[in-house]
Coordinates of C-alpha atoms in Angstrom, one line a residue:
Q1132 CA 38.0 20.9 26.2
L1133 CA 36.9 23.0 29.1
G1134 CA 34.7 25.9 28.3
R1135 CA 33.3 24.5 25.0
V1136 CA 29.6 24.7 24.5
H1137 CA 28.2 21.6 22.9
H1138 CA 24.8 22.1 21.2
R1139 CA 22.5 19.4 19.9
T1140 CA 19.4 20.7 18.1
G1141 CA 16.0 19.1 17.8
G1142 CA 13.0 18.8 20.0
Q1143 CA 10.6 21.5 21.2
C1144 CA 12.4 21.8 24.6
L1145 CA 15.9 22.6 25.6
A1146 CA 18.0 21.1 28.5
L1147 CA 20.9 23.3 29.5
I1148 CA 23.4 21.0 31.1
L1149 CA 26.1 22.7 33.2
G1150 CA 28.9 20.4 34.3
F1151 CA 30.7 20.1 37.6
G1152 CA 34.3 21.5 38.0
G1153 CA 36.8 19.3 36.2
S1154 CA 34.1 17.3 34.3
T1155 CA 34.6 16.4 30.7
A1156 CA 32.0 16.3 27.9
E1157 CA 32.2 12.5 28.0
Q1158 CA 31.2 12.5 31.7
L1159 CA 28.1 14.5 30.8
E1160 CA 27.1 12.2 27.9
G1161 CA 24.8 10.2 30.2
P1162 CA 22.6 13.2 31.2
R1163 CA 22.8 14.5 27.6
R1164 CA 21.5 11.2 26.2
W1165 CA 18.8 11.0 28.9
W1166 CA 17.4 14.4 27.8
E1167 CA 17.7 13.7 24.1
A1168 CA 16.0 10.3 24.5
R1169 CA 13.0 12.3 25.7
G1170 CA 13.0 14.5 22.6
W1171 CA 14.8 17.5 24.1
A1172 CA 17.6 19.5 22.5
T1173 CA 20.6 19.9 24.7
V1174 CA 23.4 22.4 25.4
V1175 CA 26.3 21.0 27.4
T1176 CA 29.1 23.1 28.9
I1177 CA 31.6 23.2 31.7
R1178 CA 32.5 26.5 33.2
C1179 CA 36.0 27.7 32.5
A1180 CA 37.1 30.8 34.4
R1181 CA 39.4 31.9 31.5
E1182 CA 36.5 31.7 29.0
V1183 CA 33.5 32.5 31.0
D1184 CA 32.6 35.7 29.1
A1185 CA 32.7 33.8 25.8
Q1186 CA 30.7 31.0 27.3
V1187 CA 28.0 33.3 28.6
S1188 CA 27.7 35.0 25.2
Q1189 CA 27.3 31.6 23.5
L1190 CA 24.7 30.5 26.0
E1191 CA 22.8 33.7 25.7
A1192 CA 22.7 33.4 21.9
L1193 CA 21.5 29.7 22.2
L1194 CA 18.8 30.6 24.8
T1195 CA 17.6 33.5 22.7
E1196 CA 17.3 31.2 19.7
A1197 CA 15.3 28.8 21.9
A1198 CA 13.0 31.5 23.3
A1199 CA 9.8 29.7 22.2
R1200 CA 10.8 26.4 23.9
H1201 CA 10.7 25.3 27.4
V1202 CA 14.1 25.4 29.1
V1203 CA 15.3 23.2 32.0
V1204 CA 18.6 23.9 33.7
H1205 CA 20.4 20.7 34.8
A1206 CA 23.3 22.1 36.9
F1207 CA 25.9 19.9 38.5
S1208 CA 27.6 21.2 41.7
N1209 CA 28.6 24.8 42.4
N1210 CA 30.5 25.0 39.2
G1211 CA 27.4 24.5 37.1
A1212 CA 25.5 27.0 39.3
Y1213 CA 28.2 29.7 38.7
L1214 CA 27.1 30.0 35.1
L1215 CA 23.6 30.9 36.2

């Protein structure tokens, strides 16, 4: 499910987790659980070149919604950094 944005609400802070190329949502469960165990909401996505415009739009909407919160970017490899 490349390109999907997984969003878990809750917490006063948001961790934006950007996966490495070829990663799956399951491979990013560990980092997601780590942030959520500390009370942070999470957004997890893996860049997909075919869907990057839609991904950026989704991320922009989620970050706008979280404007009052602290945001941490947890980017894996260059693929994660490309979404920045």
